[in-house]
XYZ file of C-alpha atoms in Angstrom:
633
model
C -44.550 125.905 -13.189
C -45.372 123.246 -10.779
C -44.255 119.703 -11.314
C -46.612 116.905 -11.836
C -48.681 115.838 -8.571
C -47.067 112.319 -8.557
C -43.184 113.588 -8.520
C -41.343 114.386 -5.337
C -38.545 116.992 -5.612
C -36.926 114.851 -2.686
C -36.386 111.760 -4.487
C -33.194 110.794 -5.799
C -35.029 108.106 -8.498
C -35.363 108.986 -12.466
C -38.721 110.756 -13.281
C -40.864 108.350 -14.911
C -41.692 108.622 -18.958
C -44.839 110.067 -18.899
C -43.850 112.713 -16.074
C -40.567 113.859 -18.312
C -42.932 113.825 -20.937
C -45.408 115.982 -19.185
C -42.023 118.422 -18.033
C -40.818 118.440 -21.648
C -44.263 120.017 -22.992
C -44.771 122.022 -20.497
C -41.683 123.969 -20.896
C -42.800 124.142 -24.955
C -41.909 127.800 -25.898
C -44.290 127.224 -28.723
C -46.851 126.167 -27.174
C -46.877 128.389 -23.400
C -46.811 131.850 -23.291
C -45.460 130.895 -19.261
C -43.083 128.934 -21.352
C -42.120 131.536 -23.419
C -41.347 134.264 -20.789
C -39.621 132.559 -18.710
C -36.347 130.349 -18.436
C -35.982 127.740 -16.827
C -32.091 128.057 -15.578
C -32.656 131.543 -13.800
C -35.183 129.712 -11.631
C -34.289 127.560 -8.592
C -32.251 124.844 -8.777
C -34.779 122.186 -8.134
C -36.896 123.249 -11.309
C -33.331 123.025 -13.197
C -32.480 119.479 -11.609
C -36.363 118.191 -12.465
C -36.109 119.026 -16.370
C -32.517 117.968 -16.376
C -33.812 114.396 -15.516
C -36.971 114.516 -17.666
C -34.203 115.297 -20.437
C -32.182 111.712 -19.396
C -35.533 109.970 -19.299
C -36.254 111.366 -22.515
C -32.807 110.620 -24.487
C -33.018 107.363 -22.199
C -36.320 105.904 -23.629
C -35.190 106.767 -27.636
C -32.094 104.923 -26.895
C -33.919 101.475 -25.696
C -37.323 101.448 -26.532
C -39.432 98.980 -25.009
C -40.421 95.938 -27.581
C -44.293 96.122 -27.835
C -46.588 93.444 -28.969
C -48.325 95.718 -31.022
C -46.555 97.832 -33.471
C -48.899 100.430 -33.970
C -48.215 101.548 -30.028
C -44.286 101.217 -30.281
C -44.791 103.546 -33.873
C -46.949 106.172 -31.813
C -44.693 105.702 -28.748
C -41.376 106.493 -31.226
C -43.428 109.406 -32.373
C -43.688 110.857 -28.709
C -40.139 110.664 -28.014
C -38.677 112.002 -31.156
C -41.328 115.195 -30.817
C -39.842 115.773 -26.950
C -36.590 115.085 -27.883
C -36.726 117.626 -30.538
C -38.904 120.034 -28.281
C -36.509 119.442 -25.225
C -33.557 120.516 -27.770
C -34.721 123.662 -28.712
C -35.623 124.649 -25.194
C -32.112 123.668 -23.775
C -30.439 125.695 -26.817
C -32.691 128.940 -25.645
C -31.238 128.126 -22.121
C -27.827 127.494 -23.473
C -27.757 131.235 -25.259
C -29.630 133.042 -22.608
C -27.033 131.493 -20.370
C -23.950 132.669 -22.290
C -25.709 136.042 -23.181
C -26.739 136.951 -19.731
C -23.007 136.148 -18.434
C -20.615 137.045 -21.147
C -19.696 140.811 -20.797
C -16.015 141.883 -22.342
C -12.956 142.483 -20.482
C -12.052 145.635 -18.440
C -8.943 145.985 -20.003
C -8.150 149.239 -18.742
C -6.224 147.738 -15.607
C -4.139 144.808 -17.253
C -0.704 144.902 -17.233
C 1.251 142.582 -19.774
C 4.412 142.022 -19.869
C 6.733 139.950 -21.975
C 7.825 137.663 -18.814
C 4.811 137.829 -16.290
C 6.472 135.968 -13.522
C 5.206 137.986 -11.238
C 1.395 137.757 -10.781
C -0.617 140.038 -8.246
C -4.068 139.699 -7.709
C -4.515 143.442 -7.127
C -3.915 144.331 -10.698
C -6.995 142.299 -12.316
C -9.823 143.313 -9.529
C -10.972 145.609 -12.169
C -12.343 142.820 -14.726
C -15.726 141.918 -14.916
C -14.877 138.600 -15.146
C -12.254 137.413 -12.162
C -8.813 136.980 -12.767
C -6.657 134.218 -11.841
C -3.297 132.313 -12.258
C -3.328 128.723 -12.972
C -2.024 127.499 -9.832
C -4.869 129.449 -8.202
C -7.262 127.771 -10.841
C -6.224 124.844 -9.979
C -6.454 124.739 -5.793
C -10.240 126.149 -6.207
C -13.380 124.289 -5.996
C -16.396 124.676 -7.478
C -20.113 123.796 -6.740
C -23.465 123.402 -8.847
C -23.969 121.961 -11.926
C -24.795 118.522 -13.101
C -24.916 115.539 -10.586
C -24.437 112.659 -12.421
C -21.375 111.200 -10.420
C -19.593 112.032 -7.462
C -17.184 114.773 -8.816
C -18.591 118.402 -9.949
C -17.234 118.666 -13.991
C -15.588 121.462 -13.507
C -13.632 119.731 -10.503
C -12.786 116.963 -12.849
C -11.999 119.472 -15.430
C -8.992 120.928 -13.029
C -7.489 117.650 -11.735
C -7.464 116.047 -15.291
C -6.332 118.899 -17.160
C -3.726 120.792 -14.348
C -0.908 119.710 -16.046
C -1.822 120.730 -19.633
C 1.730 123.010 -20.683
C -0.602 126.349 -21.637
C -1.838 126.525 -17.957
C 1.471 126.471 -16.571
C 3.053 129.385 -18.982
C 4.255 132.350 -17.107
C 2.729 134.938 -19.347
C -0.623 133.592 -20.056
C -3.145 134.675 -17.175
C -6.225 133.162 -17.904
C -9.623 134.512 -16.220
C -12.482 133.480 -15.677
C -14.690 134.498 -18.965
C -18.110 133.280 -16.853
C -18.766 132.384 -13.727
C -18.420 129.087 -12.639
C -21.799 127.915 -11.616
C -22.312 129.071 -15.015
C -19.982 127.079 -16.374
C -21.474 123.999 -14.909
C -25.079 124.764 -16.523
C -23.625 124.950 -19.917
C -21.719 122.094 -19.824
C -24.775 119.981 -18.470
C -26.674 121.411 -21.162
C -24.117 120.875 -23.662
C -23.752 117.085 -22.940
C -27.290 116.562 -23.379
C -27.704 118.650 -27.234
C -24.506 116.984 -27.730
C -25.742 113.255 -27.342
C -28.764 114.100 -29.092
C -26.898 114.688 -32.397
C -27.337 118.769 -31.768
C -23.377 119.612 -32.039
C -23.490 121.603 -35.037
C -26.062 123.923 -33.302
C -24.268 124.093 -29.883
C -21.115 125.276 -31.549
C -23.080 127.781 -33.334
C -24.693 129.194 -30.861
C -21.304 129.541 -28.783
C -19.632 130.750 -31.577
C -22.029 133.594 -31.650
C -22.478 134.837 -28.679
C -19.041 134.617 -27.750
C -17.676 136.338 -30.956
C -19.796 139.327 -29.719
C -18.255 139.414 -26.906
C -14.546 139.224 -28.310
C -15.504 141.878 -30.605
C -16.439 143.771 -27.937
C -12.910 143.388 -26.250
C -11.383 143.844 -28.966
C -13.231 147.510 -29.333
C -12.066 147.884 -26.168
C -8.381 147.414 -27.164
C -8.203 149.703 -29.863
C -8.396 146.656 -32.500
C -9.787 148.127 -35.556
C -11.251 145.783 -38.598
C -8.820 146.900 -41.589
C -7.870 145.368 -44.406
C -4.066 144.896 -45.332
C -4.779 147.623 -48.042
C -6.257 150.001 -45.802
C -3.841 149.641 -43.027
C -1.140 149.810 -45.850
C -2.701 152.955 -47.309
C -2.332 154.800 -44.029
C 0.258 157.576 -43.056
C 3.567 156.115 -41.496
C 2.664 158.837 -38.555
C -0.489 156.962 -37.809
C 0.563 153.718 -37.864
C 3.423 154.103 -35.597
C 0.660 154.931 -32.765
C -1.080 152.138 -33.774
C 1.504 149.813 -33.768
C 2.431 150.621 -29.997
C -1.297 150.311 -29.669
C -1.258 146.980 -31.298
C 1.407 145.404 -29.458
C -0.212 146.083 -26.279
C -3.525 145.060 -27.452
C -1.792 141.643 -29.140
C -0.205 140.536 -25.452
C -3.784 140.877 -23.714
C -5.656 139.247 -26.535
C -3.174 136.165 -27.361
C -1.661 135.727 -23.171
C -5.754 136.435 -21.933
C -8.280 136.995 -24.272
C -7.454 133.721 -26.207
C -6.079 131.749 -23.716
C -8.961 132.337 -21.452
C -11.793 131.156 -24.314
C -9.837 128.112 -24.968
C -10.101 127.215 -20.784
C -13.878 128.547 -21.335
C -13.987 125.650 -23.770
C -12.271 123.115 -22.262
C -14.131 123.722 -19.203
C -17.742 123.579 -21.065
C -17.154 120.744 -23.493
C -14.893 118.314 -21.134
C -15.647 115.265 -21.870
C -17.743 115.372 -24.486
C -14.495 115.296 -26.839
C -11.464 117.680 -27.335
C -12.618 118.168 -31.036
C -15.827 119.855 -29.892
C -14.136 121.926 -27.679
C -11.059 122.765 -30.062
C -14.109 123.040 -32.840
C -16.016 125.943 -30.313
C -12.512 127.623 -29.442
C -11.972 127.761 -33.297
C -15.274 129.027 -34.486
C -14.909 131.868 -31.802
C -11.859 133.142 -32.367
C -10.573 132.446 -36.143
C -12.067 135.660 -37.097
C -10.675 137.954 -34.655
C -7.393 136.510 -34.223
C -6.750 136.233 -38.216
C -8.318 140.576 -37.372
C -5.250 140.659 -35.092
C -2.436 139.400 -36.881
C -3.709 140.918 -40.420
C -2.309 144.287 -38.972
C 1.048 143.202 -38.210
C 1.133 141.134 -41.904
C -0.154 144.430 -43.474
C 3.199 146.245 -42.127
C 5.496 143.157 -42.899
C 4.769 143.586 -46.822
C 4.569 147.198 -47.002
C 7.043 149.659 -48.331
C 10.504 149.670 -46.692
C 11.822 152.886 -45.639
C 14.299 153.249 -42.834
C 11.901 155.449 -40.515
C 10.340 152.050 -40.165
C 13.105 150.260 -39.128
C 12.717 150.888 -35.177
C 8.877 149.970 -35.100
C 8.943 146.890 -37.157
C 11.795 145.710 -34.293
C 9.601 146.503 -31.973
C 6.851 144.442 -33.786
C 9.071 141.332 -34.223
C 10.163 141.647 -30.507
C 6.542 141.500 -29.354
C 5.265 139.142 -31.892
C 8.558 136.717 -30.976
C 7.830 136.987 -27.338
C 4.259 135.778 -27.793
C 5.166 133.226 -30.394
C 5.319 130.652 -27.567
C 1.895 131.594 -26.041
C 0.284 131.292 -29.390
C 1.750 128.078 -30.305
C 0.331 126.690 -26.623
C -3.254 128.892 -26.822
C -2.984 127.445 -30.883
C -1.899 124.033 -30.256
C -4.447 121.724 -31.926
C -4.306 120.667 -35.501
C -7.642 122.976 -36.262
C -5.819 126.206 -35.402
C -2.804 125.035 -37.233
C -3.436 128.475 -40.255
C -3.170 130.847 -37.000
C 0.433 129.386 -35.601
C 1.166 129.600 -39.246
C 0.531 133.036 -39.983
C 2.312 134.152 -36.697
C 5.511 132.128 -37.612
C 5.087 133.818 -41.575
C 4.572 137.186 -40.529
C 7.738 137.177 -37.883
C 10.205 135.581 -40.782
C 8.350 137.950 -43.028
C 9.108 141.273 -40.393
C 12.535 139.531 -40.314
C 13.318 140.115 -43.460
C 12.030 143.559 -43.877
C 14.425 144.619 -40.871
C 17.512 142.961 -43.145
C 15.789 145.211 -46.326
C 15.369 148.497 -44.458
C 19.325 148.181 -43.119
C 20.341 147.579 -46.945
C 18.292 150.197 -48.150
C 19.545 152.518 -45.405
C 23.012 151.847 -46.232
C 22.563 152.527 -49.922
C 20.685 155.596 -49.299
C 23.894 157.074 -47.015
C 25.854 156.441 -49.447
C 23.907 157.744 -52.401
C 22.661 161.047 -50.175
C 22.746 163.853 -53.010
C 22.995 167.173 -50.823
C 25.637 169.324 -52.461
C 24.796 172.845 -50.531
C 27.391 172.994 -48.170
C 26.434 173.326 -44.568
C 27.244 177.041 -43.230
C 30.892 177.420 -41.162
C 31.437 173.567 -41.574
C 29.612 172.335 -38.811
C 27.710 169.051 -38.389
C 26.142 167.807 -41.435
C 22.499 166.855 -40.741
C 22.881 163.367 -42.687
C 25.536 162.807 -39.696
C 23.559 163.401 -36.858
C 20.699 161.563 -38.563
C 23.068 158.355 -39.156
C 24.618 158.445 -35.960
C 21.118 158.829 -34.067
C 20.140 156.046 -36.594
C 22.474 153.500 -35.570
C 22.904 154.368 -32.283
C 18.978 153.172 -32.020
C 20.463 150.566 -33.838
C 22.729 149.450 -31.021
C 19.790 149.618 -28.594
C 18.196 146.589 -30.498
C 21.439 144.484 -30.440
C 20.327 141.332 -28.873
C 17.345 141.076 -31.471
C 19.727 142.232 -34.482
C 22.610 139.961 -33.657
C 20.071 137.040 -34.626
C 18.226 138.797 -37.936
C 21.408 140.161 -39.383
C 23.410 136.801 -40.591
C 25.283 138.090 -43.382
C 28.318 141.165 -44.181
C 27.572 143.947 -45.914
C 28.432 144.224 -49.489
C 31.432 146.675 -49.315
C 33.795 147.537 -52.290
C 37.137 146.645 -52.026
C 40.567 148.601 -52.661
C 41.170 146.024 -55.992
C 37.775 146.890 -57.055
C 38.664 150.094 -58.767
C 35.211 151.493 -58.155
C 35.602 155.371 -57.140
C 31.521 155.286 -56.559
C 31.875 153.199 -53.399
C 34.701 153.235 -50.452
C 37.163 150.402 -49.439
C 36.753 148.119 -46.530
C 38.427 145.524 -45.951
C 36.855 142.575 -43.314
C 40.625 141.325 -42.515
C 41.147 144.226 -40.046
C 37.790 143.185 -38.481
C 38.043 139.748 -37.716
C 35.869 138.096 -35.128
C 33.009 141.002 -35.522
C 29.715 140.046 -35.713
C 27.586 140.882 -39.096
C 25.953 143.138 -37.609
C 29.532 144.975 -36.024
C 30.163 145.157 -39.474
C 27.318 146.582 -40.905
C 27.220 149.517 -38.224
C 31.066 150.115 -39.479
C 30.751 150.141 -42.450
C 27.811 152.559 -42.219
C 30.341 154.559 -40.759
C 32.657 154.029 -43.804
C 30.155 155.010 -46.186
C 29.179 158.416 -44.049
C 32.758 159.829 -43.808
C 33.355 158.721 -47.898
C 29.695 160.844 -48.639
C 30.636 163.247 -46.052
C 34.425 163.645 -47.838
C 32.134 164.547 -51.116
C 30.412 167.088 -49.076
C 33.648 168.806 -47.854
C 34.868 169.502 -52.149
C 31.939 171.610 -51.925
C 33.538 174.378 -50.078
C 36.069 176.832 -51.463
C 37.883 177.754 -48.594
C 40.251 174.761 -48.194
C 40.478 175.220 -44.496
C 36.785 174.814 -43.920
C 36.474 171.951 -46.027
C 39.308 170.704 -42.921
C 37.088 171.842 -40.308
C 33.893 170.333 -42.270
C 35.677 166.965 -41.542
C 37.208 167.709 -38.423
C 33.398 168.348 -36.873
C 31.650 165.367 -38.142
C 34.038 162.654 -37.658
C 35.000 164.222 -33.925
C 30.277 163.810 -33.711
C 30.926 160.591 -34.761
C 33.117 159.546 -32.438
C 31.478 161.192 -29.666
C 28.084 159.357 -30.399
C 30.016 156.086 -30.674
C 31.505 156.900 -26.898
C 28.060 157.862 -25.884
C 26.485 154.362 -26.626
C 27.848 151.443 -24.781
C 26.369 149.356 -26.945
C 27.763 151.010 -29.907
C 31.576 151.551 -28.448
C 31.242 147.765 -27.935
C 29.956 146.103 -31.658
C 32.737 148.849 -33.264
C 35.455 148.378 -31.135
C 38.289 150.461 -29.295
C 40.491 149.731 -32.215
C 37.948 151.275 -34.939
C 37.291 154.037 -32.749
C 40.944 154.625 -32.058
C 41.050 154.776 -36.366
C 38.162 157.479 -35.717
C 39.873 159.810 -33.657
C 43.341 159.661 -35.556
C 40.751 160.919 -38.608
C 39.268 163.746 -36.749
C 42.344 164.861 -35.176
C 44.183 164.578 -39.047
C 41.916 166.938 -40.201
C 42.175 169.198 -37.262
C 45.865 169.583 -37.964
C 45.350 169.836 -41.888
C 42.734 172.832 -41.005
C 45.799 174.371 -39.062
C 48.248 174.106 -41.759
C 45.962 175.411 -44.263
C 45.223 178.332 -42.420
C 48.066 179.089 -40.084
C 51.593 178.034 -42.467
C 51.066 181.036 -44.281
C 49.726 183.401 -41.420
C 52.916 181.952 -39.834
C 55.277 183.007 -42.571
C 55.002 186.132 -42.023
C 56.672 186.240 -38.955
C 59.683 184.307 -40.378
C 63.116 186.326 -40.305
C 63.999 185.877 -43.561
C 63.918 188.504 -46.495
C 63.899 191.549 -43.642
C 67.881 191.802 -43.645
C 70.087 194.322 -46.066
C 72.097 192.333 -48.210
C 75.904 192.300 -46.389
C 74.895 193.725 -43.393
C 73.346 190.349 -41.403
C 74.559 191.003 -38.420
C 72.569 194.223 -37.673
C 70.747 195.970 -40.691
C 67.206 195.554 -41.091
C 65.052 196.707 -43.938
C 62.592 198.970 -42.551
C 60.426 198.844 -45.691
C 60.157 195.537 -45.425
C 59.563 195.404 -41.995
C 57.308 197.761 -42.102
C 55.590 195.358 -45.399
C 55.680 192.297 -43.371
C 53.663 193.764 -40.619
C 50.907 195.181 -42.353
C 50.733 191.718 -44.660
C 50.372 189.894 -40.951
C 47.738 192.466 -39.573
C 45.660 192.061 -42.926
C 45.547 188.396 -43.120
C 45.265 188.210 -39.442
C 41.833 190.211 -39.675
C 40.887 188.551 -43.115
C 41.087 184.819 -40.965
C 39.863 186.687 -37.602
C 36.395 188.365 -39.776
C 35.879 184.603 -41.388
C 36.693 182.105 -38.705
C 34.811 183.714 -36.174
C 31.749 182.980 -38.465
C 32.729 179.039 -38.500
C 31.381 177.122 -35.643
C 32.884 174.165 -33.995
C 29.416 173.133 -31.467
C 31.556 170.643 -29.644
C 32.740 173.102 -26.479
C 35.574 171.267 -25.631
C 37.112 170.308 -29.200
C 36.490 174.123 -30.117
C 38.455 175.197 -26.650
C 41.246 172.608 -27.924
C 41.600 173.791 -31.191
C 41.812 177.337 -30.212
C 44.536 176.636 -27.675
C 46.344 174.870 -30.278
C 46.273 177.227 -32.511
C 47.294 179.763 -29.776
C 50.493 177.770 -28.844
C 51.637 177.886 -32.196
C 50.540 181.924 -33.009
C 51.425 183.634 -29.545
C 54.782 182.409 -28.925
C 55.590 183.432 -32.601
C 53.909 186.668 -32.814
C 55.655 187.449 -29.316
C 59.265 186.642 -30.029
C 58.957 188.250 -33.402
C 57.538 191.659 -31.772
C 60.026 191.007 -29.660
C 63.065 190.781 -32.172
C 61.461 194.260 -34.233
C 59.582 196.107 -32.570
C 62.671 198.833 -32.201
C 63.291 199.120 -35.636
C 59.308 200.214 -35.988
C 58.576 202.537 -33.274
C 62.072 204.541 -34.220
C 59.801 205.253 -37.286
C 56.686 207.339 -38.341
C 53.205 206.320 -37.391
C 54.534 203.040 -35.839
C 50.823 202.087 -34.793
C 50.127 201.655 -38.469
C 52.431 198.484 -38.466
C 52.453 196.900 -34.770
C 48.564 197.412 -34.828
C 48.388 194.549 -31.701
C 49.966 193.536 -28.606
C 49.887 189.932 -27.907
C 47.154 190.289 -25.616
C 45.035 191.514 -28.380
C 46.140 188.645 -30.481
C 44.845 186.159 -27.173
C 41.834 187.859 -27.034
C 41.058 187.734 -30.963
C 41.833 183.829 -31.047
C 38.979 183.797 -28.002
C 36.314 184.638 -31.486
C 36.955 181.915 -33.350
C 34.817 179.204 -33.952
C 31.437 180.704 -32.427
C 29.564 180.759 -35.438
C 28.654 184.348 -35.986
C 30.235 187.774 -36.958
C 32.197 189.680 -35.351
C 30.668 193.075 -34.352
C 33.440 195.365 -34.571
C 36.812 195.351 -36.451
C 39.576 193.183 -33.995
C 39.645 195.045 -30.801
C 43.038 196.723 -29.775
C 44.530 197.102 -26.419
C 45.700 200.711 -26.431
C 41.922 201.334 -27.979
């Protein structure tokens, strides 16, 4: 369109009425089909600049009407005005959404990188946005041109040296980008100004509200950020929503520290100015909706069921949503977005407390554990290993625990009387933290279930070695965690491995006192002749009683299976030290008195060597193949 024949584009005066008049109609989408196909802000800049000022003249003129002699001409000249005004609004709200449309596209989130302390901040990693990335110190060194001319500073110039200093912009973690260009930025805000002061807020904020909620949905797609209710995310599989809650907390970090924080800068940057309400109000209306979308997930899995499978992925939920709760008090910080801060705050006390349920529960359920089928050869329970993988992951969230667990466990007591629930007493633990004591007394509660367990075997001896294994696994996987070794203590774990090695030495006496008594002196001398007769029928009696229960623990211990290497090589040498030397010096002492005899291999069926070699079968966990190997075989 060409401007009227009396206007120059070079002057630097107001248009006149009737030429902003003339402007005003001309761009009439109603009225033009030229009008209608075209927009005026993706032509040059003087055609934006010329309607622009017919606008002030406009909005000018309605303010201070000129007092006419005849009333009739000021009625028909109010008349005029109000009918551009109201035709100049509607065409700068097209402009204003074609604007935003044509430069809002969502974020390539692909290439961001959050973490919980950003401190670090290389360009490299955001090229990939289509919108540029940058940190608020290089926000606030750039300049900007275009826009609206109206004094000597471009807006979004005066925008950065008023609001530099605001506490969001200087955040480590947040990394606001730019959402739309910047000499896009300066078009909206000129048109904004103008609907504004024209009494069009209510339509400027809806339009911005709707464009740019597209385009946070649209991210949000991006991110993996589905739109579920509390019921349906509750009614979902744990399985599935432990991948979506690693997906979430990813997602959360780029949408609160960027996403967010970026629209609320968009805002600022548009509506500064006008009034921080309006821009607040516009932040607001874009992003309720999706960030109430957001943290509905993570309220969904602070009220739902407690189990203690949960346990590790509602830490890692509080973690994240703690480590953001300072960005989304800063992004959240006017009184409008007070019901988000809220419901951040509500669902980290509420995760808070589900973490101090699930331990509870968890302790409850160790002790309550109903298996009665006793494990096969006494090895490792699978309700140990479980518990001691359990709290070792524990251990790994100490810093965050130490805060949420504030109170002892509930532990029975040695005056209680109660034979349902074991004794603990906290005197032998001062200075331990809660949670310390928690973790031990988890322990507590494993061995007294596991000591339930071990009545379930027959064979007194394994019911030893039961114990033996699972409190020597416990000890090992308390070593194995620094963490762990450090909440329980050397002097606890020093009460641990007196326990183990107890029960190693009552397996030994179960099995070996009476293996052992057979090789005793006693009972094989005639009656008045100590000094050198010997029974040879009972000689020959204690023998074969020795071979037979030799084989008899030989056929069943090699079945038994200590899976600790080095506590099985112990135990065997143990036992050796106390069999071997026995066996030999007894041999030793009568083997005469059998070989003078008949079919002395019946009796002295092994050398000591065999005896060695059998003691190398114990403990491996299956059958022996062949009946106790013998030397002279």
């Amino acid at each position: 369109m060409e401007p009227p024949e009396n206007y120059s584009t070079a002057t630097s005066f107001s248009v006149p009425f009737e030429d902003a008049h003339e402007i005003i109609l001309r761009w009439d989408s109603t009225a033009s089909e030229e009008a209608r196909e075209r927009m005026i802000f993706d032509g040059d800049r003087q055609e934006v600049d010329l309607y622009l000022q017919a606008v002030d003249e406009i909005q000018k003129s309605m303010s201070s009407t000129s007092i006419s002699s005849d009333h009739h001409d000021q009625d028909s000249n109010d008349t005029r005005v109000n009918s551009a005004i109201q035709i100049a609004m509607a065409r700068l709200e097209d402009e204003f959404r074609n604007i935003l449309i044509n430069h809002t596209s969502p974020v390539e989130v692909d290439s961001l990188n959050i973490s919980d302390r950003a401190s670090s901040y290389s360009s490299s990693s955001w090229n990939l946005f289509t919108s540029s990335a940058r940190s608020s110190a290089e926000f606030d060194q750039e300049e900007f041109g275009g826009g609206d001319h109206d004094d000597g500073l471009d807006p979004i110039q005066r925008a950065d040296s008023t609001n530099s200093s605001s506490s969001y912009r200087s955040t480590s973690s947040i990394r606001e980008i730019d959402l739309i260009p910047q000499e896009a930025v300066a078009d909206l805000q000129s048109i904004a100004k103008r609907m504004i002061s024209a009494g069009c807020l209510r339509e400027c904020i809806q339009v911005y509200g709707s464009v740019r909620k597209s385009a946070m949905d649209a991210s949000f797609r991006r991110l993996g950020i589905e739109k579920l209710s509390i019921g349906d995310i509750q009614r979902l599989e744990w399985e599935t929503l432990e991948t979506k809650i690693r997906r979430w907390i990813r997602a959360a970090k780029v949408c609160v520290r960027v996403l967010f924080a970026s629209e609320k800068k968009l805002c600022e940057e548009i509506f500064y100015g006008i009034g921080t309400s309006i821009d607040d109000a516009c932040f607001m209306e874009t992003v309720r909706g999706p960030a109430i979308q957001l943290f509905n997930f993570a309220e969904a899995i602070s009220i739902s069921r407690r189990s203690p499978e949960k346990m590790f992925k509602i830490l890692d939920l509080h973690d994240a949503l703690m480590g953001m709760l300072p960005d989304i008090d800063v992004v959240f910080e006017s009184k409008s977005s007070d019901s988000i801060r809220v419901q951040a705050a509500e669902i980290l006390s509420r995760l808070a407390e589900a973490v101090r349920g699930i331990l509870s529960e968890f302790e409850s359920a160790v002790l309550r554990e109903p298996s009665r089928v006793a494990v096969p050869g006494g090895t490792i329970h699978p309700l140990t290993r479980y518990v001691m993988n359990y709290i070792s992951l524990i251990s790994d969230y100490k810093q965050t625990l130490i805060e949420l667990i504030m109170s002892k466990p509930s532990t029975g007591s040695r005056y209680s009387g109660d034979p349902t629930t074991p004794d603990m007493e906290f005197a032998e633990l001062e200075g331990k933290t809660p949670l310390a004591l928690h973790l031990i007394w988890i322990i507590v509660i494993l061995q007294f279930n596991l000591e339930g367990k071990s009545k379930h075997y027959k064979d007194a001896s394994l019911a030893h070695l039961f114990m033996m294994n699972n409190v020597h696994y416990i000890v090992q996987k308390v070593k194995g965690s620094p963490e762990l070794r450090e909440m329980i203590g050397d002097d606890y774990l020093r009460k641990l491995t007196g326990k183990f090695r107890q029960a190693a030495t009552s397996y030994q006496r179960a099995t070996w006192v009476s293996v052992l008594y057979c090789l005793r002196d006693e009972g094989l001398h005639i009656s008045g002749s100590f000094s050198s007769g010997v029974s040879k029928s009972a000689l020959r009696e204690r023998f074969k009683t020795f071979n037979a229960m030799f084989e008899e623990v030989h056929r069943t211990q090699a079945t038994w299976f200590i899976p600790d290497s080095q506590l099985r090589e112990e135990l065997r040498i143990s036992i050796s030290e106390k069999l071997i030397p026995a066996y030999r010096s007894f041999l030793g002492r009568f083997r005469s008195h059998i070989e003078s005899g008949k079919h002395p291999e019946n009796y002295i069926k092994y050398s000591v060597e065999d005896l060695e070699s059998a003691v190398l079968d114990f403990f491996e966990g299956y059958p022996v193949s062949q009946h106790l190997r013998r030397r002279s075989q």
